[in-house]
Coordinates of N, CA and C in Angstrom, one line a residue:
M1311 N -17.4 10.4 3.0 CA -18.5 11.3 2.5 C -19.5 11.4 3.6
I1312 N -19.8 10.4 4.4 CA -20.8 10.4 5.4 C -20.3 11.4 6.5
I1313 N -19.1 11.3 6.9 CA -18.5 12.2 7.9 C -18.5 13.7 7.4
F1314 N -18.2 13.9 6.1 CA -18.2 15.2 5.5 C -19.6 15.8 5.5
R1315 N -20.6 15.0 5.1 CA -22.0 15.5 5.1 C -22.5 15.8 6.5
A1316 N -22.0 14.9 7.5 CA -22.5 15.2 8.9 C -21.9 16.5 9.4
I1317 N -20.6 16.8 9.0 CA -20.0 18.1 9.5 C -20.7 19.2 8.8
E1318 N -21.0 19.1 7.5 CA -21.7 20.2 6.8 C -23.1 20.4 7.4
L1319 N -23.8 19.3 7.8 CA -25.2 19.5 8.4 C -25.1 20.2 9.7
L1320 N -24.1 19.8 10.5 CA -23.9 20.5 11.8 C -23.6 21.9 11.7
K1321 N -22.8 22.3 10.7 CA -22.5 23.7 10.4 C -23.8 24.5 10.1
E1322 N -24.7 23.8 9.2 CA -25.9 24.5 8.9 C -26.8 24.7 10.1
L1323 N -26.9 23.6 10.9 CA -27.8 23.7 12.1 C -27.3 24.8 13.1
I1324 N -26.0 24.9 13.2 CA -25.5 26.0 14.1 C -25.7 27.3 13.5
K1325 N -25.6 27.5 12.2 CA -25.8 28.8 11.6 C -27.2 29.2 11.7
L1326 N -28.2 28.2 11.5 CA -29.6 28.6 11.7 C -29.9 29.0 13.1
L1327 N -29.3 28.3 14.1 CA -29.5 28.6 15.5 C -29.0 30.1 15.8
I1328 N -27.9 30.4 15.3 CA -27.3 31.8 15.5 C -28.3 32.8 14.8
Q1329 N -28.8 32.5 13.6 CA -29.6 33.5 13.0 C -30.9 33.7 13.8
K1330 N -31.5 32.6 14.3 CA -32.7 32.7 15.1 C -32.5 33.6 16.4
Q1331 N -31.3 33.3 17.0 CA -31.0 34.1 18.2 C -30.8 35.6 17.9
E1332 N -30.2 35.9 16.8 CA -30.0 37.3 16.4 C -31.3 37.9 16.1
Q1333 N -32.2 37.2 15.4 CA -33.5 37.8 15.1 C -34.3 38.0 16.3
Q1334 N -34.2 37.1 17.3 CA -35.0 37.3 18.5 C -34.5 38.5 19.3
K1335 N -33.1 38.7 19.3 CA -32.6 39.8 20.0 C -33.0 41.1 19.3
A1336 N -33.0 41.1 18.0 CA -33.4 42.3 17.3 C -34.8 42.7 17.6
R1337 N -35.7 41.7 17.6 CA -37.1 42.0 17.9 C -37.3 42.6 19.3
I1338 N -36.5 42.0 20.3 CA -36.6 42.5 21.7 C -36.1 43.9 21.8
S1339 N -35.0 44.1 21.0 CA -34.4 45.5 21.1 C -35.3 46.5 20.5
D1340 N -36.0 46.2 19.4 CA -36.9 47.1 18.8 C -38.1 47.4 19.7
L1341 N -38.6 46.3 20.4 CA -39.7 46.5 21.3 C -39.3 47.4 22.5
M1342 N -38.1 47.2 23.0 CA -37.7 48.0 24.1 C -37.5 49.5 23.7
E1343 N -37.0 49.7 22.5 CA -36.8 51.1 22.0 C -38.1 51.8 21.9
R1344 N -39.2 51.1 21.4 CA -40.5 51.7 21.3 C -41.1 52.0 22.7
R1345 N -40.9 51.1 23.6 CA -41.4 51.4 25.0 C -40.6 52.6 25.6
N1346 N -39.3 52.6 25.3 CA -38.5 53.7 25.8 C -39.0 55.1 25.3
E1347 N -39.3 55.1 24.0 CA -39.8 56.3 23.3 C -41.1 56.8 24.0
K1348 N -42.0 55.8 24.3 CA -43.3 56.2 24.9 C -43.0 56.8 26.3
Q1349 N -42.1 56.2 27.0 CA -41.8 56.7 28.4 C -41.2 58.1 28.4
E1350 N -40.4 58.4 27.3 CA -39.8 59.7 27.2 C -40.8 60.8 27.0
K1351 N -41.9 60.4 26.2 CA -43.0 61.4 26.0 C -43.8 61.7 27.2
Q1352 N -43.9 60.7 28.1 CA -44.7 60.9 29.4 C -44.0 61.9 30.3
P1353 N -44.7 62.6 31.2 CA -44.1 63.5 32.2 C -43.1 62.7 33.1
A1354 N -42.1 63.5 33.5 CA -41.1 62.8 34.3 C -41.7 62.5 35.7
P1355 N -41.4 61.4 36.3 CA -41.9 61.0 37.6 C -41.5 61.9 38.7
S1356 N -42.5 62.2 39.6 CA -42.2 63.1 40.7 C -41.3 62.5 41.7
V1357 N -40.6 63.3 42.4 CA -39.6 62.8 43.4 C -40.2 63.1 44.7
T1358 N -39.8 62.3 45.7 CA -40.3 62.5 47.1 C -39.1 63.0 47.9
Q1359 N -39.5 63.8 48.9 CA -38.5 64.4 49.8 C -38.5 63.6 51.2
T1360 N -37.4 63.2 51.6 CA -37.3 62.6 52.9 C -36.0 63.1 53.6
D1361 N -36.2 63.8 54.7 CA -35.1 64.5 55.4 C -34.3 65.3 54.5
N1362 N -35.0 66.1 53.6 CA -34.4 67.1 52.7 C -33.4 66.5 51.8
Q1363 N -33.6 65.1 51.5 CA -32.8 64.4 50.5 C -33.6 64.0 49.4
T1364 N -33.1 64.1 48.2 CA -33.8 63.7 47.0 C -33.5 62.2 46.7
I1365 N -34.6 61.4 46.5 CA -34.4 60.0 46.2 C -34.7 59.8 44.8
P1366 N -33.7 59.5 44.0 CA -33.9 59.3 42.6 C -34.7 58.0 42.3
A1367 N -35.4 58.0 41.2 CA -36.2 56.9 40.8 C -35.3 55.7 40.5
V1368 N -35.6 54.5 41.0 CA -34.8 53.4 40.7 C -35.3 52.6 39.6
T1369 N -34.5 52.3 38.6 CA -34.9 51.5 37.4 C -34.1 50.3 37.4
Q1370 N -34.7 49.2 37.0 CA -34.0 47.9 36.9 C -33.2 47.8 35.6
P1371 N -32.0 47.5 35.6 CA -31.2 47.4 34.4 C -31.8 46.3 33.5
F1372 N -31.7 46.6 32.2 CA -32.2 45.6 31.2 C -31.2 44.5 31.0
K1373 N -31.8 43.3 31.0 CA -30.9 42.1 30.8 C -31.4 41.4 29.6
A1374 N -30.4 41.1 28.7 CA -30.7 40.4 27.5 C -31.1 39.0 27.8
P1375 N -32.1 38.5 27.1 CA -32.6 37.1 27.3 C -31.5 36.1 27.2
A1376 N -31.5 35.1 28.0 CA -30.6 34.0 27.9 C -30.8 33.3 26.6
T1377 N -29.7 33.0 25.9 CA -29.8 32.3 24.7 C -29.6 30.8 24.9
T1378 N -30.2 30.0 24.1 CA -30.1 28.6 24.3 C -29.2 28.1 23.2
T1379 N -28.3 27.2 23.6 CA -27.4 26.6 22.7 C -27.5 25.1 22.7
A1380 N -27.0 24.5 21.7 CA -27.1 23.0 21.6 C -26.3 22.4 22.8
E1381 N -26.6 21.2 23.1 CA -25.9 20.5 24.1 C -24.4 20.5 23.9
K1382 N -23.6 20.9 24.9 CA -22.2 21.0 24.7 C -21.5 19.7 24.6
T1383 N -20.7 19.6 23.6 CA -19.9 18.3 23.4 C -18.7 18.3 24.3
V1384 N -18.6 17.3 25.2 CA -17.6 17.2 26.2 C -16.6 16.2 25.7
I1385 N -15.3 16.6 25.6 CA -14.2 15.7 25.2 C -13.5 15.2 26.4
P1386 N -13.6 13.9 26.6 CA -12.9 13.3 27.8 C -11.4 13.4 27.7
P1387 N -10.7 13.4 28.8 CA -9.2 13.5 28.8 C -8.6 12.3 28.1
R1388 N -7.5 12.5 27.5 CA -6.7 11.4 26.8 C -6.4 10.3 27.8
P1389 N -6.5 9.0 27.5 CA -6.1 8.0 28.4 C -4.7 8.1 28.8
R1390 N -4.4 7.8 30.1 CA -3.1 7.9 30.7 C -2.5 6.5 30.9
M1391 N -1.2 6.5 30.6 CA -0.5 5.2 30.7 C -0.2 4.9 32.2
S1392 N -0.4 3.7 32.6 CA -0.2 3.3 34.0 C 1.3 3.2 34.2
E1393 N 1.7 3.2 35.5 CA 3.1 3.1 35.8 C 3.8 1.8 35.3
L1394 N 3.0 0.7 35.5 CA 3.5 -0.5 35.0 C 3.6 -0.6 33.5
A1395 N 2.7 0.0 32.8 CA 2.7 0.0 31.3 C 3.9 0.9 30.9
H1396 N 4.1 2.0 31.6 CA 5.3 2.8 31.2 C 6.6 2.0 31.5
D1397 N 6.6 1.3 32.6 CA 7.8 0.5 32.9 C 8.0 -0.6 31.8
Y1398 N 6.9 -1.2 31.3 CA 7.0 -2.1 30.2 C 7.7 -1.5 29.0
E1399 N 7.2 -0.3 28.7 CA 7.7 0.4 27.5 C 9.2 0.7 27.6
M1400 N 9.6 1.1 28.8 CA 10.9 1.7 29.0 C 12.0 0.6 29.2
R1401 N 11.6 -0.5 30.0 CA 12.7 -1.4 30.3 C 12.3 -2.9 30.3
L1402 N 11.0 -3.2 30.6 CA 10.6 -4.7 30.7 C 10.9 -5.4 29.3
E1403 N 10.5 -4.7 28.2 CA 10.7 -5.3 26.9 C 12.2 -5.5 26.6
E1404 N 13.0 -4.5 27.1 CA 14.4 -4.6 26.9 C 15.0 -5.8 27.7
I1405 N 14.5 -6.0 28.9 CA 15.0 -7.2 29.7 C 14.6 -8.5 29.0
M1406 N 13.4 -8.5 28.5 CA 12.9 -9.7 27.8 C 13.7 -10.0 26.6
E1407 N 14.1 -9.0 25.9 CA 15.0 -9.3 24.7 C 16.3 -9.9 25.1
K1408 N 16.9 -9.4 26.2 CA 18.1 -10.0 26.7 C 18.0 -11.5 27.1
L1409 N 16.8 -11.8 27.7 CA 16.5 -13.2 28.1 C 16.4 -14.0 26.8
K1410 N 15.7 -13.5 25.8 CA 15.5 -14.2 24.6 C 16.9 -14.5 23.9
R1411 N 17.7 -13.5 23.8 CA 19.0 -13.7 23.2 C 19.8 -14.8 24.0
Q1412 N 19.7 -14.7 25.3 CA 20.4 -15.8 26.1 C 19.9 -17.1 25.8
N1413 N 18.6 -17.2 25.7 CA 17.9 -18.5 25.5 C 18.3 -19.1 24.1
R1414 N 18.4 -18.1 23.1 CA 18.8 -18.6 21.8 C 20.3 -19.1 21.8
A1415 N 21.1 -18.5 22.6 CA 22.5 -18.9 22.7 C 22.5 -20.3 23.4
I1416 N 21.7 -20.5 24.4 CA 21.6 -21.8 25.1 C 21.1 -22.8 24.2
H1417 N 20.1 -22.5 23.4 CA 19.6 -23.5 22.5 C 20.7 -23.9 21.5
T1418 N 21.5 -23.0 21.0 CA 22.6 -23.3 20.1 C 23.5 -24.3 20.7
Q1419 N 23.9 -24.1 22.0 CA 24.8 -25.0 22.7 C 24.2 -26.4 22.9
E1420 N 22.9 -26.4 23.2 CA 22.2 -27.6 23.4 C 22.1 -28.5 22.1
V1421 N 21.9 -27.8 20.9 CA 21.9 -28.5 19.7 C 23.3 -29.1 19.4
K1422 N 24.4 -28.4 19.7 CA 25.7 -28.9 19.5 C 26.0 -30.1 20.4
K1423 N 25.5 -30.0 21.6 CA 25.7 -31.1 22.6 C 24.9 -32.3 22.1
D1424 N 23.7 -32.1 21.6 CA 22.9 -33.3 21.1 C 23.6 -33.9 19.9
L1425 N 24.3 -33.2 19.0 CA 25.0 -33.8 17.9 C 26.2 -34.6 18.4
I1426 N 26.9 -34.1 19.4 CA 28.0 -34.8 20.0 C 27.5 -36.1 20.7
D1427 N 26.4 -36.0 21.4 CA 25.8 -37.2 22.1 C 25.4 -38.2 21.1
E1428 N 24.9 -37.8 20.0 CA 24.5 -38.7 18.9 C 25.7 -39.4 18.3
D1429 N 26.8 -38.7 18.1 CA 28.0 -39.3 17.6 C 28.5 -40.3 18.7
L1430 N 28.4 -39.9 20.0 CA 28.9 -40.8 21.0 C 28.1 -42.1 21.1
K1431 N 26.8 -41.9 20.9 CA 25.9 -43.1 20.9 C 26.3 -44.1 19.8
N1432 N 26.6 -43.5 18.7 CA 26.9 -44.4 17.5 C 28.4 -44.9 17.5
C1433 N 29.2 -44.4 18.4 CA 30.6 -44.8 18.4 C 30.7 -46.1 19.3
T1434 N 30.5 -47.2 18.7 CA 30.5 -48.5 19.4 C 31.6 -49.5 18.9
G1435 N 32.4 -49.1 18.0 CA 33.4 -50.0 17.5 C 34.4 -50.4 18.6
L1436 N 35.1 -51.5 18.3 CA 36.1 -52.1 19.3 C 37.3 -51.1 19.5
F1437 N 37.6 -50.4 18.4 CA 38.8 -49.6 18.5 C 38.4 -48.1 18.5
Q1438 N 37.2 -47.8 19.1 CA 36.7 -46.4 19.1 C 36.9 -45.8 20.5
G1439 N 37.6 -46.5 21.4 CA 37.7 -46.0 22.8 C 38.2 -44.6 22.9
K1440 N 39.3 -44.3 22.1 CA 39.9 -42.9 22.2 C 38.9 -41.9 21.7
K1441 N 38.2 -42.2 20.6 CA 37.2 -41.3 20.0 C 36.0 -41.1 21.0
R1442 N 35.6 -42.2 21.6 CA 34.5 -42.1 22.6 C 34.9 -41.2 23.7
K1443 N 36.1 -41.3 24.2 CA 36.6 -40.4 25.3 C 36.6 -39.0 24.9
E1444 N 37.0 -38.7 23.6 CA 37.1 -37.3 23.2 C 35.6 -36.7 23.0
L1445 N 34.7 -37.6 22.5 CA 33.3 -37.1 22.4 C 32.7 -36.9 23.8
Q1446 N 33.0 -37.8 24.7 CA 32.5 -37.6 26.0 C 33.0 -36.3 26.7
A1447 N 34.2 -36.0 26.5 CA 34.8 -34.8 27.0 C 34.1 -33.5 26.4
Q1448 N 33.9 -33.6 25.1 CA 33.2 -32.5 24.4 C 31.7 -32.3 25.0
S1449 N 31.1 -33.5 25.2 CA 29.7 -33.4 25.7 C 29.7 -32.8 27.1
N1450 N 30.6 -33.2 27.9 CA 30.7 -32.7 29.3 C 31.0 -31.2 29.3
K1451 N 31.8 -30.7 28.3 CA 32.1 -29.3 28.2 C 30.9 -28.5 27.8
Y1452 N 30.1 -29.0 26.9 CA 28.9 -28.4 26.5 C 27.9 -28.3 27.6
A1453 N 27.8 -29.4 28.4 CA 26.9 -29.5 29.5 C 27.2 -28.4 30.5
E1454 N 28.5 -28.2 30.8 CA 28.9 -27.2 31.8 C 28.7 -25.8 31.3
T1455 N 28.9 -25.6 30.0 CA 28.6 -24.3 29.4 C 27.1 -24.0 29.5
I1456 N 26.3 -24.9 29.2 CA 24.8 -24.7 29.2 C 24.4 -24.4 30.6
K1457 N 25.0 -25.1 31.6 CA 24.6 -24.8 33.0 C 25.0 -23.4 33.4
I1458 N 26.1 -22.9 33.0 CA 26.5 -21.6 33.3 C 25.7 -20.5 32.6
M1459 N 25.3 -20.8 31.4 CA 24.5 -19.9 30.6 C 23.1 -19.8 31.2
K1460 N 22.5 -20.9 31.7 CA 21.2 -20.9 32.3 C 21.3 -20.1 33.6
Q1461 N 22.4 -20.2 34.3 CA 22.5 -19.4 35.5 C 22.6 -17.9 35.2
G1462 N 23.1 -17.6 34.0 CA 23.1 -16.2 33.5 C 21.8 -15.6 33.3
L1463 N 20.7 -16.4 33.1 CA 19.4 -15.9 33.0 C 19.0 -15.2 34.3
S1464 N 19.3 -15.9 35.4 CA 18.9 -15.3 36.7 C 19.7 -14.0 36.9
H1465 N 21.0 -14.0 36.5 CA 21.8 -12.8 36.7 C 21.2 -11.6 35.9
I1466 N 20.7 -11.9 34.8 CA 20.1 -10.8 34.0 C 19.0 -10.1 34.7
V1467 N 18.0 -10.9 35.2 CA 16.9 -10.3 35.9 C 17.3 -9.7 37.3
Q1468 N 18.3 -10.3 37.9 CA 18.7 -9.8 39.2 C 19.4 -8.5 39.1
D1469 N 20.0 -8.2 37.9 CA 20.6 -6.9 37.7 C 19.5 -5.8 37.7
Y1470 N 18.3 -6.2 37.4 CA 17.2 -5.2 37.4 C 16.3 -5.4 38.6
K1471 N 16.8 -6.0 39.7 CA 16.2 -6.1 41.0 C 15.0 -7.0 41.0
Y1472 N 15.0 -8.0 40.1 CA 14.0 -9.1 40.2 C 14.7 -10.3 40.7
P1473 N 14.1 -11.0 41.8 CA 14.8 -12.1 42.4 C 15.0 -13.3 41.5
T1474 N 14.0 -13.6 40.7 CA 14.0 -14.8 39.9 C 13.5 -14.5 38.5
V1475 N 13.7 -15.4 37.5 CA 13.2 -15.2 36.2 C 11.7 -15.3 36.2
D1476 N 11.1 -16.2 37.0 CA 9.7 -16.4 37.1 C 9.0 -15.1 37.7
A1477 N 9.6 -14.5 38.7 CA 9.1 -13.3 39.2 C 9.1 -12.2 38.2
F1478 N 10.1 -12.1 37.4 CA 10.2 -11.1 36.3 C 9.1 -11.4 35.3
L1479 N 8.9 -12.6 34.9 CA 7.9 -13.0 33.9 C 6.5 -12.6 34.3
Q1480 N 6.2 -12.7 35.6 CA 4.9 -12.3 36.1 C 4.7 -10.8 35.9
V1481 N 5.7 -10.0 36.3 CA 5.6 -8.6 36.1 C 5.5 -8.2 34.6
Y1482 N 6.3 -8.9 33.8 CA 6.3 -8.6 32.4 C 5.0 -8.9 31.7
K1483 N 4.4 -10.0 32.1 CA 3.0 -10.3 31.5 C 2.0 -9.3 31.9
Q1484 N 2.0 -8.8 33.2 CA 1.0 -7.8 33.6 C 1.3 -6.5 32.9
G1485 N 2.6 -6.1 32.8 CA 2.9 -4.9 32.2 C 2.6 -4.8 30.7
K1486 N 2.8 -5.9 30.0 CA 2.4 -6.0 28.6 C 0.9 -5.9 28.4
S1487 N 0.1 -6.5 29.3 CA -1.3 -6.4 29.2 C -1.8 -5.0 29.4
E1488 N -1.2 -4.3 30.4 CA -1.6 -2.9 30.7 C -1.2 -2.0 29.5
Y1489 N 0.0 -2.3 29.0 CA 0.5 -1.4 27.9 C -0.4 -1.6 26.6
E1490 N -0.8 -2.8 26.3 CA -1.6 -3.1 25.2 C -3.0 -2.5 25.3
S1491 N -3.5 -2.5 26.6 CA -4.8 -1.9 26.9 C -4.7 -0.4 26.7
Y1492 N -3.6 0.2 27.1 CA -3.4 1.7 26.9 C -3.4 2.0 25.4
V1493 N -2.6 1.3 24.7 CA -2.5 1.5 23.2 C -3.8 1.5 22.6
K1494 N -4.6 0.5 22.9 CA -6.0 0.3 22.3 C -6.9 1.5 22.7
A1495 N -6.9 1.9 24.0 CA -7.7 3.0 24.5 C -7.3 4.3 23.8
N1496 N -6.0 4.5 23.7 CA -5.5 5.7 23.1 C -5.8 5.8 21.6
K1497 N -5.8 4.7 20.9 CA -6.2 4.6 19.5 C -7.7 5.0 19.3
E1498 N -8.5 4.4 20.2 CA -9.9 4.7 20.2 C -10.2 6.2 20.5
W1499 N -9.5 6.8 21.4 CA -9.6 8.2 21.8 C -9.3 9.1 20.6
N1500 N -8.2 8.7 19.9 CA -7.8 9.5 18.8 C -8.8 9.4 17.7
S1501 N -9.4 8.3 17.5 CA -10.4 8.1 16.5 C -11.7 8.9 16.8
K1502 N -12.1 9.0 18.0 CA -13.3 9.7 18.4 C -13.1 11.2 18.7
Y1503 N -11.9 11.5 19.3 CA -11.8 12.9 19.8 C -10.5 13.5 19.3
G1504 N -9.8 12.9 18.4 CA -8.5 13.4 17.9 C -8.7 14.7 17.1
E1505 N -7.6 15.2 16.6 CA -7.6 16.5 15.9 C -8.6 16.5 14.7
N1506 N -8.7 15.4 14.0 CA -9.6 15.4 12.8 C -10.9 14.7 13.0
S1507 N -11.3 14.5 14.2 CA -12.5 13.7 14.5 C -13.7 14.7 14.5
I1508 N -14.9 14.1 14.3 CA -16.2 14.9 14.3 C -16.4 15.5 15.7
H1509 N -16.1 14.8 16.7 CA -16.4 15.4 18.1 C -15.5 16.6 18.3
R1510 N -14.2 16.5 17.8 CA -13.3 17.6 18.0 C -13.8 18.9 17.2
K1511 N -14.2 18.6 16.0 CA -14.6 19.7 15.1 C -15.9 20.4 15.7
L1512 N -16.8 19.5 16.2 CA -18.1 20.0 16.8 C -17.8 20.8 18.0
A1513 N -16.9 20.3 18.9 CA -16.5 21.1 20.1 C -15.9 22.4 19.8
E1514 N -15.0 22.4 18.8 CA -14.4 23.7 18.4 C -15.5 24.7 17.8
K1515 N -16.4 24.2 17.0 CA -17.5 25.0 16.5 C -18.4 25.6 17.6
Q1516 N -18.7 24.7 18.6 CA -19.5 25.2 19.7 C -18.7 26.2 20.5
A1517 N -17.4 26.0 20.7 CA -16.6 27.0 21.4 C -16.6 28.4 20.7
E1518 N -16.6 28.3 19.4 CA -16.6 29.5 18.6 C -17.9 30.2 18.7
V1519 N -19.0 29.5 18.7 CA -20.3 30.1 18.8 C -20.5 30.7 20.2
Q1520 N -20.0 30.0 21.2 CA -20.1 30.5 22.6 C -19.3 31.8 22.8
K1521 N -18.2 31.8 22.1 CA -17.4 33.1 22.2 C -18.1 34.2 21.6
R1522 N -18.7 34.0 20.4 CA -19.5 35.0 19.7 C -20.6 35.6 20.6
E1523 N -21.3 34.6 21.3 CA -22.4 35.0 22.2 C -21.9 35.8 23.3
Q1524 N -20.7 35.4 23.9 CA -20.2 36.2 25.0 C -19.7 37.6 24.6
D1525 N -19.1 37.7 23.4 CA -18.7 39.0 23.0 C -19.9 39.8 22.7
R1526 N -21.0 39.2 22.1 CA -22.2 40.0 21.8 C -22.8 40.5 23.1
D1527 N -22.9 39.6 24.1 CA -23.5 40.1 25.4 C -22.7 41.1 26.0
F1528 N -21.4 41.0 25.9 CA -20.5 42.0 26.6 C -20.6 43.4 25.9
N1529 N -20.8 43.4 24.6 CA -20.9 44.6 23.8 C -22.3 45.2 23.8
Y1530 N -23.3 44.4 24.3 CA -24.7 44.8 24.2 C -25.0 46.0 25.1
R1531 N -25.6 47.0 24.7 CA -26.0 48.1 25.5 C -27.6 48.2 25.5
S1532 N -28.2 48.2 26.7 CA -29.7 48.2 26.7 C -30.3 49.5 26.2
P1533 N -31.5 49.5 25.7 CA -32.2 50.7 25.2 C -32.4 51.7 26.3
S1534 N -32.6 51.3 27.6 CA -32.8 52.2 28.7 C -31.5 53.0 28.9
D1535 N -30.4 52.3 28.8 CA -29.1 53.0 29.0 C -28.9 54.1 27.9
R1536 N -29.3 53.7 26.6 CA -29.2 54.7 25.6 C -30.1 55.9 25.8
G1537 N -31.3 55.7 26.3 CA -32.2 56.8 26.6 C -31.7 57.7 27.7
A1538 N -31.0 57.1 28.7 CA -30.5 57.9 29.8 C -29.4 58.8 29.3
R1539 N -28.6 58.4 28.3 CA -27.6 59.2 27.8 C -28.1 60.3 26.9

């Protein structure tokens, strides 16, 4: 309701301003017409001869008074996404998701190895030698798998031209920060200057008023011009 009332108040102020300008122009127009009528009743001004050439009287063209308008509302440009923020949106987050999936897979293997190692630790009986050997082999197999999977993390980032996982994480962190800043700035811009904002409606109304004034000035014909015709 506050925003609606503010818009209505601005509309009324602009309407009053236009009415005052039109009244001022009307008064000036009437005054110039009366002066023009008085000048037409007076004898025509004499002309002077110079080198057998007639010099017509020079009259200054009438200029409509400059109208005053409210301070123009300036809408700043929409925030632009930085190159790194765009890179984050397009591929950095995708790379991070691949790393997360690989880490989850590694974690699954580590849990399985921990269970085997726990069984191996508890396998202490005199006749458990064969079982301990089998458990140890399984533990070694999981350890080798985990090692290869961790090397796969580096391969993921290297496929995207990052030398190490740490180097990628630094770029990812900066890109995420810039992207979040852009999203916040863009949200604030939409709130203040978006299609349904007060600033946007006021700027559109001012542009409409300015166009009316320009059209009125273009179509305006001075009283002296009418008298000459």
